[in-house]
Coordinates of C-alpha atoms in Angstrom, one line a residue:
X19 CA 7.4 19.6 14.3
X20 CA 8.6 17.7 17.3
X21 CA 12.0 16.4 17.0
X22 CA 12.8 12.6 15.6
X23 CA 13.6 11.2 19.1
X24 CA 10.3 12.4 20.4
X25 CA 8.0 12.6 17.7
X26 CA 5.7 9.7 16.8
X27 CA 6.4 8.0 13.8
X28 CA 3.1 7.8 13.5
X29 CA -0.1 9.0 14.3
X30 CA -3.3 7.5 14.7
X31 CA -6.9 9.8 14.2
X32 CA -9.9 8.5 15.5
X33 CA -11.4 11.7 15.3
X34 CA -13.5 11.6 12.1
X35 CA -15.2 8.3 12.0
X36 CA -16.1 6.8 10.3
X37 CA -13.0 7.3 8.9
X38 CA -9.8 6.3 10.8
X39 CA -6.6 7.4 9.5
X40 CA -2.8 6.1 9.8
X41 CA -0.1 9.3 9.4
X42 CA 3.2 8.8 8.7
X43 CA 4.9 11.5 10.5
X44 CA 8.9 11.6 9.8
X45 CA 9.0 14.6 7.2
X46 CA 12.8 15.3 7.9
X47 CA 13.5 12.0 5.8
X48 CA 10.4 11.3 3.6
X49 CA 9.1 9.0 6.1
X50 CA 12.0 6.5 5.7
X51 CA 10.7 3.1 7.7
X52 CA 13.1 2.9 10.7
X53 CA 12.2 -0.2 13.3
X54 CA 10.2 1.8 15.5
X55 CA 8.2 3.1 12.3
X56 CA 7.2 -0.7 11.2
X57 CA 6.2 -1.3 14.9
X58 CA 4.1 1.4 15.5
X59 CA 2.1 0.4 12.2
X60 CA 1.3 -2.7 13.5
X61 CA 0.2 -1.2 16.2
X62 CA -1.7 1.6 15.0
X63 CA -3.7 -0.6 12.5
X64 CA -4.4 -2.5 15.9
X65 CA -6.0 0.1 17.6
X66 CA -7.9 1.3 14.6
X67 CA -8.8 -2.4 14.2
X68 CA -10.8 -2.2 17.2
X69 CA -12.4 0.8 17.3
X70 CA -16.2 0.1 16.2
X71 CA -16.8 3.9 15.3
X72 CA -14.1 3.8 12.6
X73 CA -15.1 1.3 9.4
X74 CA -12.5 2.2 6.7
X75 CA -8.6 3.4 7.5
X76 CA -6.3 5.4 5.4
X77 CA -2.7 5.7 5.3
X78 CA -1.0 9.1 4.1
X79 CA 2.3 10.9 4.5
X80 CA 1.8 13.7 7.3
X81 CA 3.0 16.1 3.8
X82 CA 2.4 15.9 0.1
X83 CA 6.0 15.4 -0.4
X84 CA 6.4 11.4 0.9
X85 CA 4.1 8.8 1.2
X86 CA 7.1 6.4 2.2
X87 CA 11.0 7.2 0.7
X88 CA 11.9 3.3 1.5
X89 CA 13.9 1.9 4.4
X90 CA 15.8 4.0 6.6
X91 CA 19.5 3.1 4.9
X92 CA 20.6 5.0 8.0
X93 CA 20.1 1.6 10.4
X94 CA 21.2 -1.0 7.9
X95 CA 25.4 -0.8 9.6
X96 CA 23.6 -1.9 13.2
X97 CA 21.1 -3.4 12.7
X98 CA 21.0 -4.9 9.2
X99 CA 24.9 -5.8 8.6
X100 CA 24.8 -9.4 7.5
X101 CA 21.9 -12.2 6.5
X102 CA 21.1 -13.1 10.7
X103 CA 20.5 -9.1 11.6
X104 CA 18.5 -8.8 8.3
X105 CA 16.4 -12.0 9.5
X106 CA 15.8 -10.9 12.7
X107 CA 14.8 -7.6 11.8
X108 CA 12.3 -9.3 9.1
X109 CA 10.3 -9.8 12.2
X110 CA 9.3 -6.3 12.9
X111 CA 8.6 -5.7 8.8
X112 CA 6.1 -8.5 8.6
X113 CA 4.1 -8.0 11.9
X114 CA 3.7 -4.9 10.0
X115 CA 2.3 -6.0 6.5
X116 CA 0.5 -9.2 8.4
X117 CA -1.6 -6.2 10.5
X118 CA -2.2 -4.7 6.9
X119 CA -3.7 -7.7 5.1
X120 CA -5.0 -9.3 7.6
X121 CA -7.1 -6.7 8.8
X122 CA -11.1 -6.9 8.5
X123 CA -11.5 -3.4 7.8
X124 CA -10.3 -1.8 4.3
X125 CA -6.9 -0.3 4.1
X126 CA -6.9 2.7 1.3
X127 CA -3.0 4.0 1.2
X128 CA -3.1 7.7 0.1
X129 CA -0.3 8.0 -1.9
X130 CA 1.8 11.2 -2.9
X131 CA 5.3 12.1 -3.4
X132 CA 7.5 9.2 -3.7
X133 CA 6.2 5.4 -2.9
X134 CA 9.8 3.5 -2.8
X135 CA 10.9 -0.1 -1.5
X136 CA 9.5 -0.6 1.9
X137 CA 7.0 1.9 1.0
X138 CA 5.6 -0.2 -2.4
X139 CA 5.5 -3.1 -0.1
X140 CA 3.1 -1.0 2.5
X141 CA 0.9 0.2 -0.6
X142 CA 0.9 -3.2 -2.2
X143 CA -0.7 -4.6 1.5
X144 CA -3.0 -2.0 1.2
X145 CA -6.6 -2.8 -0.5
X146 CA -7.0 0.2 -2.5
X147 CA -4.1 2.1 -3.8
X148 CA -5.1 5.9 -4.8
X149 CA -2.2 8.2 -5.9
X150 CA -1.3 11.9 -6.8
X151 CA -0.2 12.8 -10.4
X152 CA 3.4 13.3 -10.8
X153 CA 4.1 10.9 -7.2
X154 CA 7.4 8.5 -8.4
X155 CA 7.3 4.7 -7.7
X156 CA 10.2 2.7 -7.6
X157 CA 11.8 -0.4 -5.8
X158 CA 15.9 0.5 -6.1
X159 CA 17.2 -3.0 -3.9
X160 CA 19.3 -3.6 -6.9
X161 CA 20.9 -0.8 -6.5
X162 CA 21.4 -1.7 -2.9
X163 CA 22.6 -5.1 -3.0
X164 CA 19.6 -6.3 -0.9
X165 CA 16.8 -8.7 -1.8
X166 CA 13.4 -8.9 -0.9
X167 CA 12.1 -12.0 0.5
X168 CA 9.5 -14.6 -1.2
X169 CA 6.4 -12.7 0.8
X170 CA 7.0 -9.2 -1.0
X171 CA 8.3 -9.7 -4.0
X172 CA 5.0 -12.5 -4.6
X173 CA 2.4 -10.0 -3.8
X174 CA 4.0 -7.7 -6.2
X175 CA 3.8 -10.7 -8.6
X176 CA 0.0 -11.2 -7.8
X177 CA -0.7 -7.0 -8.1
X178 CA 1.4 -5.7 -11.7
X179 CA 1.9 -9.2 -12.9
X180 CA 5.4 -11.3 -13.1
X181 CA 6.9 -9.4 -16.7
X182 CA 6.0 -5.9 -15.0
X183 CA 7.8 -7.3 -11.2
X184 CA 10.7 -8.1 -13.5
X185 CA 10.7 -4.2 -14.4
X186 CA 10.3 -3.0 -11.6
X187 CA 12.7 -5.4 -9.8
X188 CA 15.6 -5.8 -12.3
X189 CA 15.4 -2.5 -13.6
X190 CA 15.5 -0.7 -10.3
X191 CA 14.0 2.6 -12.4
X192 CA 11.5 4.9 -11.1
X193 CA 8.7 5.5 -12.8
X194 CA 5.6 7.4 -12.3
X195 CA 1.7 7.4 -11.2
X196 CA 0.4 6.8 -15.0
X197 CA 2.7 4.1 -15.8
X198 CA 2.0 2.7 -12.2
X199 CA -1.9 2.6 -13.1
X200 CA -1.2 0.8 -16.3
X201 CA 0.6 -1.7 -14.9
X202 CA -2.4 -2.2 -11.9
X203 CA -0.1 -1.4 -9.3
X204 CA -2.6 1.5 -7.9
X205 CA -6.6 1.5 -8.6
X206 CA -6.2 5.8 -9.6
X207 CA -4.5 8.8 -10.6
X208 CA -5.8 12.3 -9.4
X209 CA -3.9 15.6 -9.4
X210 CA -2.6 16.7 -6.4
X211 CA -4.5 18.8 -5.0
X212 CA -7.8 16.8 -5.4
X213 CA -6.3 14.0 -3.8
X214 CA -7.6 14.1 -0.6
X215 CA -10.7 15.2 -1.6
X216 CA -11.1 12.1 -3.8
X217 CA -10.2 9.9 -1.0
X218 CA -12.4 11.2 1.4
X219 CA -15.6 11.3 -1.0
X220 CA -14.0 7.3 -1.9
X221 CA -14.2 6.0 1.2
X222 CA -17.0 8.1 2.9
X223 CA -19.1 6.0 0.3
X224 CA -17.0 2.9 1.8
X225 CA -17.8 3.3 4.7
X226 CA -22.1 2.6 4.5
X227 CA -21.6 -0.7 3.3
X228 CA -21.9 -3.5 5.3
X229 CA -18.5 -4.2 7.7
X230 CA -19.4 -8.5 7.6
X231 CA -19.6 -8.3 3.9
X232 CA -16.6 -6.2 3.0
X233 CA -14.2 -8.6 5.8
X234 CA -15.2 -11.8 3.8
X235 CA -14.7 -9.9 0.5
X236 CA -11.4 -9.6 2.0
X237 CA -10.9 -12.5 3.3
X238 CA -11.9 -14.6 0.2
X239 CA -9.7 -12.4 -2.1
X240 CA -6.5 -13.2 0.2
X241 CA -7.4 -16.8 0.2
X242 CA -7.8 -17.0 -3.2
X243 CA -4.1 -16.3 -3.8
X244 CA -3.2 -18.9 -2.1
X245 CA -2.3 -22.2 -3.5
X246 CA -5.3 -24.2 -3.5
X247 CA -4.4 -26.5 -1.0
X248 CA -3.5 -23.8 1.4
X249 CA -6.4 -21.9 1.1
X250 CA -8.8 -21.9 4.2
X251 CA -12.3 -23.1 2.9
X252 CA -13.6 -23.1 5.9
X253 CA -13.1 -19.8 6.6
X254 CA -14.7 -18.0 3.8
X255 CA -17.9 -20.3 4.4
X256 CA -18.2 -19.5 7.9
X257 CA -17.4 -15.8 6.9
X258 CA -20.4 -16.0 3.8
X259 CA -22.5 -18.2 7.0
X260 CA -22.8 -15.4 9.2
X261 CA -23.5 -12.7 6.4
X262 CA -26.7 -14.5 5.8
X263 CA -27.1 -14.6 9.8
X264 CA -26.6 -11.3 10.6
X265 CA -28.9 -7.9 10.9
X266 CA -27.2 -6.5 8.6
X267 CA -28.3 -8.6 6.1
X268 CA -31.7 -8.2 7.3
X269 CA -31.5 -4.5 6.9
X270 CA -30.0 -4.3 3.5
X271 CA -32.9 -6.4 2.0
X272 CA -35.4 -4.1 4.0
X273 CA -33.5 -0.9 2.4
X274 CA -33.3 -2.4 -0.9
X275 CA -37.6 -2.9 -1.0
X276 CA -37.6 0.1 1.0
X277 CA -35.3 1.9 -1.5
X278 CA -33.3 3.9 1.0
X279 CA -30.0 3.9 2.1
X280 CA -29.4 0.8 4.4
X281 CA -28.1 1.7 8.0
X282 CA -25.4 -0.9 9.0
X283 CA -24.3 -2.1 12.5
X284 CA -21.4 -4.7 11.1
X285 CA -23.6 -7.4 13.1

């Protein structure tokens, strides 16, 4: 392994398309989020963004051992020492959750190891949330001094419910993968060493549906968390518009009377 000041945070495979994957690559502290981690996410899920080949992206620790450990603590004396460093550096951590959600493709976080602070607030951007047996969740800010702003702590709200954020948040525990899918905050367990395999086989099957369809699934869902007079209408019509509009469309009826698998184009 490369050393930290040369090695990329993280890496970005187009190699097996469909299938585009995000890898967090700092093993040597659990891949802690430093600044140049939370900008190379928003850039990575840029590039994979616009690569036509790849139609569904995972993000994974490079090891079993760490999905994401939290914030790099390390930083916080320079660059995080009072209220106006924490604000400016906001900047970096929400370019990097707004690349997540917003995204047209699904996001599937692979999760294993520990899933901590900055790293629940990755997963919870994430669409689907897929986890190892024995991996430890956890959001210790209490124990930091340090509050999260309205943004994360809401879609934590809207994913385990407000009584369960008040656990998680208040009690500053860790707790593990089965308590996690009780409480909604990931869609599955597996055990360890199936858990790739499961992801793969998940979003293999993913990846033939239609691209239009699964963007305004997406879209729609995020706008429906919205408060209703914030929500963009429009938006989602012109998103369900051009469904109806496109080839795709076309060919999934023609595959459905045909009964065979449809071949999509995402147009």
């Amino acid at each position: 392994m490369n050393d930290e000041t040369s090695a990329d945070p993280l890496i970005v495979r187009h190699d097996e398309a469909p299938i585009g994957w995000l890898v967090l690559n700092r093993p040597q502290v659990r891949n802690a989020l430093n600044l140049r981690t939370w900008l190379r996410i928003a850039e990575g899920v840029a590039e994979l963004a616009s690569d036509d080949a790849v139609r569904v992206i995972v993000m994974r620790g490079g090891t079993p051992q760490a999905f994401i450990a939290g914030a790099d603590i390390s930083e916080f004396p320079a660059m995080r020492a009072d209220a106006a460093q924490a604000r400016a550096y906001r900047d970096a951590p929400n370019s990097a959750i707004a690349a997540i959600v917003e995204c047209r493709k699904p996001i599937v976080a692979m999760i294993s190891g520990v899933c901590i602070g900055g790293g629940m607030q990755v997963a919870l951007a994430c669409d689907i949330r897929i986890a190892a047996r024995g991996t430890r969740f956890g959001i210790p800010a209490a124990q930091l001094g340090l509050a999260y702003p309205l943004e994360g702590v809401t879609m934590l709200a809207h994913t385990v419910g407000p009584a369960n954020a008040r656990d998680i948040l208040l009690s500053a525990r860790l707790f593990d993968a089965e308590e996690a899918l009780q409480m909604g905050l990931i869609n599955r367990v597996v055990d360890p060493e199936k858990l790739e395999e499961n992801v793969r086989d998940y979003v293999l099957k993913m990846a033939g549906n239609a691209p239009l369809t699964m963007a305004a699934a997406k879209l729609a869902i995020g706008e429906s968390l919205k408060d209703r007079e914030e929500r963009d209408v429009k938006a989602v019509s012109t998103m369900v518009a051009r469904c109806f509009d496109s080839e795709d469309y076309r060919e999934g009826v023609r595959a459905f009377l045909e009964k065979r698998r449809p071949n999509f184009k995402g147009r």
